[in-house]
């Protein structure tokens, strides 16, 4: 109800304050509309690339497949790869849009157990050795599935952007009222001026380098969103002597909840 949320002004001062508030709201709405428009345009562009690839190979086979059937298997492999890219992209887009309306169920979660199980599941999927360091006990007031998603996205990125035989460190720390999860690798690293940008939707560092590695540029946007929904925050630091460290802090145990 409008009348309940915005006070009816009756002095010039109140009218003035209300108009300032109104303009602020209008500005933030405008920015949101612009952001949405940019997002739709970026998403369309990203989908257009694999579609062009698929159509190119279909045309190639239509034109030369009869006389040169030996080209068909390669084209089929390429078409399969491009449609897989589209599938990943669409799944990530759906996940992002679902999270716009999401309200997460949170509870006091035993992070030591969730992270240990998560690492055990991820280890067979990566060539690197995952080194796990956890305290005896750490609880966080979060959604347990969110923790799995964050851990998996960060470990899979560490895997993608570092040497096949290197080490990935997963460290959990109790830091006062909050809990900190760190995922570090010894890979290519992220330059300082790129660090804030990698959380943007579709952003990939140095496309020529990233293009060699499959990805949508949506993974970290999703991580940031999930972390925020859990009242946490995520930052990037350098790992010494090389590589990247993602630092996620989450709210610790909520004593008011059983
Ligand atoms: P994707 O990996 O699908 O490209 P992300 O949103 O997960 O998308 O990451 C965005 C970009 O950030 C990547 O393309 C890569 O350039 C950079 N990046 C992410 N994680 C790492 C990492 N651990 N080390 C180096 N660069 C990374």
CSV table of C-alpha atoms and ligand atoms in Angstrom, one decimal, residues 157-158 160-161 185 188-190 198 203-205 209-210 214-221 244 246, ligand 1:
chain,number,residue,atom,x,y,z
A,157,UNK,CA,38.2,-22.6,-11.5
A,158,UNK,CA,41.4,-23.3,-9.6
A,160,UNK,CA,40.9,-24.8,-15.0
A,161,UNK,CA,43.4,-22.0,-14.5
A,185,UNK,CA,45.9,-22.2,-6.6
A,188,UNK,CA,48.0,-18.0,-14.1
A,189,UNK,CA,46.8,-15.5,-11.5
A,190,UNK,CA,44.5,-12.5,-12.0
A,198,UNK,CA,35.9,-11.1,-13.0
A,203,UNK,CA,33.6,-11.2,-18.1
A,204,UNK,CA,36.7,-13.4,-18.8
A,205,UNK,CA,40.3,-12.2,-18.4
A,209,UNK,CA,44.0,-17.0,-22.8
A,210,UNK,CA,40.6,-17.8,-21.4
A,214,UNK,CA,36.0,-23.8,-21.7
A,215,UNK,CA,33.8,-21.4,-19.7
A,216,UNK,CA,30.9,-19.0,-19.8
A,217,UNK,CA,32.2,-16.1,-17.7
A,218,UNK,CA,29.1,-16.6,-15.4
A,219,UNK,CA,30.7,-18.9,-12.7
A,220,UNK,CA,32.0,-16.1,-10.5
A,221,UNK,CA,28.9,-13.9,-11.0
A,244,UNK,CA,45.0,-16.8,-7.1
A,246,UNK,CA,39.6,-16.6,-3.3
B,1,LIG,P1,34.7,-18.9,-16.6
B,1,LIG,O1,35.7,-19.7,-15.8
B,1,LIG,O2,33.5,-19.7,-17.1
B,1,LIG,O3,35.3,-18.1,-17.7
B,1,LIG,P2,34.2,-17.4,-14.2
B,1,LIG,O4,33.1,-16.3,-14.0
B,1,LIG,O5,34.2,-18.5,-13.3
B,1,LIG,O6,34.0,-17.8,-15.7
B,1,LIG,O7,35.6,-16.6,-14.2
B,1,LIG,C1,35.7,-15.4,-14.9
B,1,LIG,C2,37.2,-15.2,-15.3
B,1,LIG,O8,38.0,-15.0,-14.2
B,1,LIG,C3,37.8,-16.5,-16.0
B,1,LIG,O9,37.5,-16.5,-17.4
B,1,LIG,C4,39.2,-16.3,-15.8
B,1,LIG,O10,39.8,-15.4,-16.7
B,1,LIG,C5,39.3,-15.6,-14.4
B,1,LIG,N1,39.5,-16.6,-13.3
B,1,LIG,C6,38.5,-17.2,-12.5
B,1,LIG,N2,39.1,-18.0,-11.6
B,1,LIG,C7,40.4,-17.9,-11.8
B,1,LIG,C8,41.6,-18.6,-11.1
B,1,LIG,N3,41.5,-19.4,-10.1
B,1,LIG,N4,42.8,-18.2,-11.6
B,1,LIG,C9,43.0,-17.4,-12.7
B,1,LIG,N5,41.9,-16.8,-13.3
B,1,LIG,C10,40.7,-17.0,-12.9
